[in-house]
C-alpha cells in the first residue's frame, strides 16, 4: 500500500443504510467544561512533557487488517451525530485499523460543555471481520462532516479528517483531490519527515440555521504540540478559517505552515517515457503565489527524475496554493477519475507572517497513486522551543483562487523537442485583459539563467480566445535552467509571471 492509498481510503469507504437509531453518546460519558482556550492549554501542557506515542493497540482481529477488509468496515449513516435533529451538519466516523491504528478521541461541544463521543461496535457494519466485544471503547480513526452542499435534501460529504494531521475538503460539484495538513516537519529533508498527529477533536454543535461549523483539534508529535480552531463554511468555495498555536519541544528548523499535498504524474509539459491514452494525469497542475511585493507567479508542476525543491523567498506573503486550473474533460479523458473536478487549494495568510519562503517539493513518481507534490510556507527563523507561535490563515477549497486579479493567466504549458539540443516551450494565456489588444504592442519577455533563449513569438490564439507565447531554449549544457516569462503591452505587464525549472 502506498501514500496515495493512505489519503484516498476515505473516498473509497462506502456507506450503507441502517435502521439503527438512538443517541450516539451514552449517558455514561460525563460532560466537562470547554472554552475557546481549552485546547491551547492542553497543547501547551503537552509540549512541556516528553512526547508519548499515540495508542495504537487494537484487538487481534482488527490490528492486521488489509485494505479490503478495512474498507468493508462501514459506518452506519443512521447513527450519525445529529442525524435525528435535522441540523445543517452531520458527523460520521471512521473505524480504527489498517493505516489508521492510532486512537483519536472525539467530543461534542454544546452549551459550554464537552461530551466524549463513545465508540460502540453497533455504529459499524463489519463485513467478514468479527466485531470487537461490547463495552470496549476503541476510540475512532477520524471523522467526516456532511452537509447539503449540492442538494437541499441530501447531506454530501464535504470534508474529512483522517490519518496523521491530514484533512481534505471539496466545494459544490467537486470531488476529492489534494489534501492539507495541520503541520509538516522536515518535508523533503534527508533526515526524514516527521508526521505529527491529530490526537483529539472537539466539534461544536451547530445552530439550526448555521452556515458554518467549528472544529477544535489537538496535535502532538515528537518535536511539537499544537492547537487548532477550524471554522468550516461549505459552499461554491469551501472555506476553512484556521487559528493555530504551535508549542515546540525543540527548535523547529524546517517547519511547514499551511502545508498541502497533491499528485502530478504527467501533463503536456512532462510526457517523456509516458505511454498512456490520457493527455494529462494530475490533481494539481501548478503552484500560484501572490508575494508580498505584489508580484503574481505561476509555476507549472513537474514530475522530476530526482527530488526537486524550489524556494520562493518572500516577506509577508499574500497567498499561495496548489491549483487545478485545467477544468476541461478533454485535457484528461478520464471518465472515472474526473480530474477536471478536483479542487484547487489556496492559503491566505491573515496578518504578517514575516520573512520566509514558499517551498515547493516535487518527488519523482512512476505511478499516479503517489502524492508526490508538497507546498508550504517555511519561516526564515526557526520556531524556538518552549515558546508559543500563533498563525491565522484561510484555506479556500474550490475552482480557483478566491481573489483573481485582472492580469492574464497562463492556462497551459507545453514542452517538446526542437532538435537534439533545443526545447520548444509553448505557453497559452487567457483573461479579459487580452481582449482587443493591438498585436503590434504585445511582446513576450523571456529570461533564463544559464541558458540561451531565442525565437520568442507572441500571437493571438483564437481557439482559446487568448494569446500564445512560444520560445526556444538551448539545453546543450544539460544542466538545470531557471526560466521566467511574461507578456507585456509596451512597458506594462499584462500577465502574471511564469516561472519554470527545466531539468535534464
PDB file of C-alpha atoms in Angstrom, residues 73-252:
ATOM      1  CA  UNK A  73     -15.949  -1.866   7.905  1.00  0.00           C
ATOM      2  CA  UNK A  74     -18.612   0.731   7.190  1.00  0.00           C
ATOM      3  CA  UNK A  75     -20.105   3.373   9.392  1.00  0.00           C
ATOM      4  CA  UNK A  76     -23.912   3.252   9.595  1.00  0.00           C
ATOM      5  CA  UNK A  77     -25.275   6.640   8.406  1.00  0.00           C
ATOM      6  CA  UNK A  78     -28.364   6.425  10.614  1.00  0.00           C
ATOM      7  CA  UNK A  79     -26.031   6.599  13.610  1.00  0.00           C
ATOM      8  CA  UNK A  80     -24.512   9.919  12.512  1.00  0.00           C
ATOM      9  CA  UNK A  81     -24.173  12.598  15.135  1.00  0.00           C
ATOM     10  CA  UNK A  82     -27.212  14.954  14.970  1.00  0.00           C
ATOM     11  CA  UNK A  83     -28.929  12.736  12.372  1.00  0.00           C
ATOM     12  CA  UNK A  84     -32.320  12.919  14.101  1.00  0.00           C
ATOM     13  CA  UNK A  85     -32.074  16.641  14.897  1.00  0.00           C
ATOM     14  CA  UNK A  86     -32.156  17.858  11.268  1.00  0.00           C
ATOM     15  CA  UNK A  87     -29.244  20.238  11.844  1.00  0.00           C
ATOM     16  CA  UNK A  88     -27.315  21.665   8.862  1.00  0.00           C
ATOM     17  CA  UNK A  89     -24.360  19.351   9.578  1.00  0.00           C
ATOM     18  CA  UNK A  90     -23.910  15.678  10.467  1.00  0.00           C
ATOM     19  CA  UNK A  91     -20.806  13.813  11.614  1.00  0.00           C
ATOM     20  CA  UNK A  92     -19.819  10.288  10.618  1.00  0.00           C
ATOM     21  CA  UNK A  93     -16.858   8.366  11.991  1.00  0.00           C
ATOM     22  CA  UNK A  94     -14.061   6.101  10.780  1.00  0.00           C
ATOM     23  CA  UNK A  95     -13.123   2.861  12.499  1.00  0.00           C
ATOM     24  CA  UNK A  96      -9.564   2.203  13.554  1.00  0.00           C
ATOM     25  CA  UNK A  97      -7.427  -0.310  11.669  1.00  0.00           C
ATOM     26  CA  UNK A  98      -5.128  -0.708   8.660  1.00  0.00           C
ATOM     27  CA  UNK A  99      -3.127   2.560   8.299  1.00  0.00           C
ATOM     28  CA  UNK A 100      -5.350   4.185  10.925  1.00  0.00           C
ATOM     29  CA  UNK A 101      -4.485   2.211  14.039  1.00  0.00           C
ATOM     30  CA  UNK A 102      -3.830   5.268  16.215  1.00  0.00           C
ATOM     31  CA  UNK A 103      -6.655   6.211  18.549  1.00  0.00           C
ATOM     32  CA  UNK A 104      -8.404   9.543  18.028  1.00  0.00           C
ATOM     33  CA  UNK A 105     -10.804  10.841  20.688  1.00  0.00           C
ATOM     34  CA  UNK A 106     -13.746  12.964  19.569  1.00  0.00           C
ATOM     35  CA  UNK A 107     -16.003  15.215  21.650  1.00  0.00           C
ATOM     36  CA  UNK A 108     -19.253  17.053  21.043  1.00  0.00           C
ATOM     37  CA  UNK A 109     -19.320  20.610  22.413  1.00  0.00           C
ATOM     38  CA  UNK A 110     -22.672  22.143  23.363  1.00  0.00           C
ATOM     39  CA  UNK A 111     -23.604  24.880  25.851  1.00  0.00           C
ATOM     40  CA  UNK A 112     -20.026  25.239  27.054  1.00  0.00           C
ATOM     41  CA  UNK A 113     -19.648  21.518  27.823  1.00  0.00           C
ATOM     42  CA  UNK A 114     -17.655  18.846  26.005  1.00  0.00           C
ATOM     43  CA  UNK A 115     -19.037  15.306  25.977  1.00  0.00           C
ATOM     44  CA  UNK A 116     -16.990  12.420  24.677  1.00  0.00           C
ATOM     45  CA  UNK A 117     -18.424  10.527  21.715  1.00  0.00           C
ATOM     46  CA  UNK A 118     -18.045   6.961  22.937  1.00  0.00           C
ATOM     47  CA  UNK A 119     -17.208   4.220  20.470  1.00  0.00           C
ATOM     48  CA  UNK A 120     -19.756   1.408  20.124  1.00  0.00           C
ATOM     49  CA  UNK A 121     -19.462  -1.577  17.765  1.00  0.00           C
ATOM     50  CA  UNK A 122     -23.134  -1.120  16.871  1.00  0.00           C
ATOM     51  CA  UNK A 123     -22.207   2.052  14.986  1.00  0.00           C
ATOM     52  CA  UNK A 124     -20.496  -0.010  12.254  1.00  0.00           C
ATOM     53  CA  UNK A 125     -21.077  -2.869   9.860  1.00  0.00           C
ATOM     54  CA  UNK A 126     -18.006  -5.154   9.913  1.00  0.00           C
ATOM     55  CA  UNK A 127     -18.402  -7.354   6.848  1.00  0.00           C
ATOM     56  CA  UNK A 128     -16.473 -10.620   7.380  1.00  0.00           C
ATOM     57  CA  UNK A 129     -14.472  -9.225  10.319  1.00  0.00           C
ATOM     58  CA  UNK A 130     -15.823 -10.197  13.766  1.00  0.00           C
ATOM     59  CA  UNK A 131     -16.730  -7.039  15.700  1.00  0.00           C
ATOM     60  CA  UNK A 132     -14.975  -6.270  18.977  1.00  0.00           C
ATOM     61  CA  UNK A 133     -16.743  -7.270  22.157  1.00  0.00           C
ATOM     62  CA  UNK A 134     -19.249  -4.759  23.568  1.00  0.00           C
ATOM     63  CA  UNK A 135     -18.085  -2.309  26.216  1.00  0.00           C
ATOM     64  CA  UNK A 136     -14.589  -1.753  24.781  1.00  0.00           C
ATOM     65  CA  UNK A 137     -14.014   1.923  23.908  1.00  0.00           C
ATOM     66  CA  UNK A 138     -11.621   1.836  20.958  1.00  0.00           C
ATOM     67  CA  UNK A 139     -11.998   5.485  20.029  1.00  0.00           C
ATOM     68  CA  UNK A 140     -12.026   6.354  16.322  1.00  0.00           C
ATOM     69  CA  UNK A 141      -9.675   6.701  13.375  1.00  0.00           C
ATOM     70  CA  UNK A 142     -11.144  10.049  12.259  1.00  0.00           C
ATOM     71  CA  UNK A 143     -14.373  11.638  11.077  1.00  0.00           C
ATOM     72  CA  UNK A 144     -16.108  13.336   8.181  1.00  0.00           C
ATOM     73  CA  UNK A 145     -18.596  16.187   8.009  1.00  0.00           C
ATOM     74  CA  UNK A 146     -21.712  16.068   5.844  1.00  0.00           C
ATOM     75  CA  UNK A 147     -23.892  18.979   4.743  1.00  0.00           C
ATOM     76  CA  UNK A 148     -26.474  19.666   1.970  1.00  0.00           C
ATOM     77  CA  UNK A 149     -23.935  21.330  -0.303  1.00  0.00           C
ATOM     78  CA  UNK A 150     -25.302  20.166  -3.686  1.00  0.00           C
ATOM     79  CA  UNK A 151     -28.969  19.470  -2.938  1.00  0.00           C
ATOM     80  CA  UNK A 152     -31.068  20.897  -0.092  1.00  0.00           C
ATOM     81  CA  UNK A 153     -32.394  17.448   0.850  1.00  0.00           C
ATOM     82  CA  UNK A 154     -29.172  15.405   0.732  1.00  0.00           C
ATOM     83  CA  UNK A 155     -26.149  15.528   3.057  1.00  0.00           C
ATOM     84  CA  UNK A 156     -22.996  15.246   0.943  1.00  0.00           C
ATOM     85  CA  UNK A 157     -19.583  14.629   2.426  1.00  0.00           C
ATOM     86  CA  UNK A 158     -17.755  17.979   2.455  1.00  0.00           C
ATOM     87  CA  UNK A 159     -14.578  17.314   4.453  1.00  0.00           C
ATOM     88  CA  UNK A 160     -12.701  14.533   6.180  1.00  0.00           C
ATOM     89  CA  UNK A 161     -10.051  14.379   8.900  1.00  0.00           C
ATOM     90  CA  UNK A 162      -8.247  11.034   8.687  1.00  0.00           C
ATOM     91  CA  UNK A 163      -4.629   9.953   9.143  1.00  0.00           C
ATOM     92  CA  UNK A 164      -1.830  11.859  10.943  1.00  0.00           C
ATOM     93  CA  UNK A 165      -2.762  15.556  10.516  1.00  0.00           C
ATOM     94  CA  UNK A 166      -4.279  15.205   7.028  1.00  0.00           C
ATOM     95  CA  UNK A 167      -7.627  16.695   6.073  1.00  0.00           C
ATOM     96  CA  UNK A 168      -9.420  17.330   2.786  1.00  0.00           C
ATOM     97  CA  UNK A 169     -12.461  19.223   1.580  1.00  0.00           C
ATOM     98  CA  UNK A 170     -14.481  19.876  -1.545  1.00  0.00           C
ATOM     99  CA  UNK A 171     -16.756  22.627  -2.806  1.00  0.00           C
ATOM    100  CA  UNK A 172     -20.071  22.315  -4.597  1.00  0.00           C
ATOM    101  CA  UNK A 173     -19.893  19.984  -7.600  1.00  0.00           C
ATOM    102  CA  UNK A 174     -16.353  18.789  -6.891  1.00  0.00           C
ATOM    103  CA  UNK A 175     -14.747  15.534  -5.846  1.00  0.00           C
ATOM    104  CA  UNK A 176     -11.765  14.905  -3.582  1.00  0.00           C
ATOM    105  CA  UNK A 177      -8.263  15.624  -4.825  1.00  0.00           C
ATOM    106  CA  UNK A 178      -5.407  17.204  -2.898  1.00  0.00           C
ATOM    107  CA  UNK A 179      -5.016  17.299   0.897  1.00  0.00           C
ATOM    108  CA  UNK A 180      -3.978  19.775   3.567  1.00  0.00           C
ATOM    109  CA  UNK A 181      -2.132  19.070   6.801  1.00  0.00           C
ATOM    110  CA  UNK A 182      -2.037  20.636  10.199  1.00  0.00           C
ATOM    111  CA  UNK A 183       1.762  20.841  10.242  1.00  0.00           C
ATOM    112  CA  UNK A 184       4.683  19.488   8.236  1.00  0.00           C
ATOM    113  CA  UNK A 185       8.092  18.910   9.768  1.00  0.00           C
ATOM    114  CA  UNK A 186      11.276  18.167   7.772  1.00  0.00           C
ATOM    115  CA  UNK A 187       9.401  17.669   4.497  1.00  0.00           C
ATOM    116  CA  UNK A 188      11.914  16.947   1.731  1.00  0.00           C
ATOM    117  CA  UNK A 189      14.834  16.773   4.162  1.00  0.00           C
ATOM    118  CA  UNK A 190      17.388  13.966   4.186  1.00  0.00           C
ATOM    119  CA  UNK A 191      16.846  13.343   7.909  1.00  0.00           C
ATOM    120  CA  UNK A 192      13.346  12.062   7.133  1.00  0.00           C
ATOM    121  CA  UNK A 193       9.923  13.601   7.565  1.00  0.00           C
ATOM    122  CA  UNK A 194       8.045  13.662  10.864  1.00  0.00           C
ATOM    123  CA  UNK A 195       4.279  13.161  10.878  1.00  0.00           C
ATOM    124  CA  UNK A 196       2.613  14.673  13.962  1.00  0.00           C
ATOM    125  CA  UNK A 197      -0.949  13.509  14.560  1.00  0.00           C
ATOM    126  CA  UNK A 198      -4.290  14.994  15.493  1.00  0.00           C
ATOM    127  CA  UNK A 199      -4.951  13.172  18.773  1.00  0.00           C
ATOM    128  CA  UNK A 200      -8.362  14.611  19.632  1.00  0.00           C
ATOM    129  CA  UNK A 201     -11.144  16.753  18.160  1.00  0.00           C
ATOM    130  CA  UNK A 202     -13.886  18.862  19.720  1.00  0.00           C
ATOM    131  CA  UNK A 203     -16.807  19.521  17.345  1.00  0.00           C
ATOM    132  CA  UNK A 204     -19.157  22.345  18.261  1.00  0.00           C
ATOM    133  CA  UNK A 205     -22.837  21.554  17.791  1.00  0.00           C
ATOM    134  CA  UNK A 206     -24.216  23.963  15.155  1.00  0.00           C
ATOM    135  CA  UNK A 207     -27.370  26.019  15.486  1.00  0.00           C
ATOM    136  CA  UNK A 208     -30.382  25.057  13.375  1.00  0.00           C
ATOM    137  CA  UNK A 209     -29.704  27.837  10.850  1.00  0.00           C
ATOM    138  CA  UNK A 210     -25.872  27.728  10.939  1.00  0.00           C
ATOM    139  CA  UNK A 211     -23.863  28.064   7.719  1.00  0.00           C
ATOM    140  CA  UNK A 212     -20.597  27.082   9.409  1.00  0.00           C
ATOM    141  CA  UNK A 213     -19.291  24.619  11.955  1.00  0.00           C
ATOM    142  CA  UNK A 214     -16.331  24.890  14.358  1.00  0.00           C
ATOM    143  CA  UNK A 215     -13.851  22.067  14.971  1.00  0.00           C
ATOM    144  CA  UNK A 216     -11.030  22.232  17.528  1.00  0.00           C
ATOM    145  CA  UNK A 217      -8.049  19.884  17.248  1.00  0.00           C
ATOM    146  CA  UNK A 218      -5.094  18.883  19.415  1.00  0.00           C
ATOM    147  CA  UNK A 219      -1.936  17.871  17.537  1.00  0.00           C
ATOM    148  CA  UNK A 220       1.071  16.146  19.043  1.00  0.00           C
ATOM    149  CA  UNK A 221       4.361  14.818  17.727  1.00  0.00           C
ATOM    150  CA  UNK A 222       7.954  14.229  18.751  1.00  0.00           C
ATOM    151  CA  UNK A 223       9.022  17.825  18.053  1.00  0.00           C
ATOM    152  CA  UNK A 224       5.933  19.890  18.862  1.00  0.00           C
ATOM    153  CA  UNK A 225       2.360  20.067  20.078  1.00  0.00           C
ATOM    154  CA  UNK A 226      -0.202  22.430  18.581  1.00  0.00           C
ATOM    155  CA  UNK A 227      -3.806  23.604  18.916  1.00  0.00           C
ATOM    156  CA  UNK A 228      -6.190  24.406  16.044  1.00  0.00           C
ATOM    157  CA  UNK A 229      -9.565  26.016  15.644  1.00  0.00           C
ATOM    158  CA  UNK A 230     -11.207  25.421  12.249  1.00  0.00           C
ATOM    159  CA  UNK A 231     -14.295  27.374  11.219  1.00  0.00           C
ATOM    160  CA  UNK A 232     -15.645  25.500   8.190  1.00  0.00           C
ATOM    161  CA  UNK A 233     -18.082  27.038   5.682  1.00  0.00           C
ATOM    162  CA  UNK A 234     -19.127  24.758   2.774  1.00  0.00           C
ATOM    163  CA  UNK A 235     -20.339  26.334  -0.478  1.00  0.00           C
ATOM    164  CA  UNK A 236     -19.370  27.263  -4.024  1.00  0.00           C
ATOM    165  CA  UNK A 237     -15.943  27.570  -2.401  1.00  0.00           C
ATOM    166  CA  UNK A 238     -15.498  25.751   0.901  1.00  0.00           C
ATOM    167  CA  UNK A 239     -13.570  27.927   3.340  1.00  0.00           C
ATOM    168  CA  UNK A 240     -11.622  26.968   6.464  1.00  0.00           C
ATOM    169  CA  UNK A 241     -10.626  29.769   8.833  1.00  0.00           C
ATOM    170  CA  UNK A 242      -7.660  28.325  10.723  1.00  0.00           C
ATOM    171  CA  UNK A 243      -6.309  29.596  14.045  1.00  0.00           C
ATOM    172  CA  UNK A 244      -3.144  27.762  15.032  1.00  0.00           C
ATOM    173  CA  UNK A 245      -0.823  27.865  18.065  1.00  0.00           C
ATOM    174  CA  UNK A 246       2.406  25.819  17.940  1.00  0.00           C
ATOM    175  CA  UNK A 247       4.388  24.810  21.047  1.00  0.00           C
ATOM    176  CA  UNK A 248       7.749  23.292  20.024  1.00  0.00           C
ATOM    177  CA  UNK A 249       9.609  20.856  22.241  1.00  0.00           C
ATOM    178  CA  UNK A 250      12.763  21.545  20.210  1.00  0.00           C
ATOM    179  CA  UNK A 251      13.827  24.324  17.875  1.00  0.00           C
ATOM    180  CA  UNK A 252      11.943  23.711  14.627  1.00  0.00           C
TER     181      UNK A 252
END
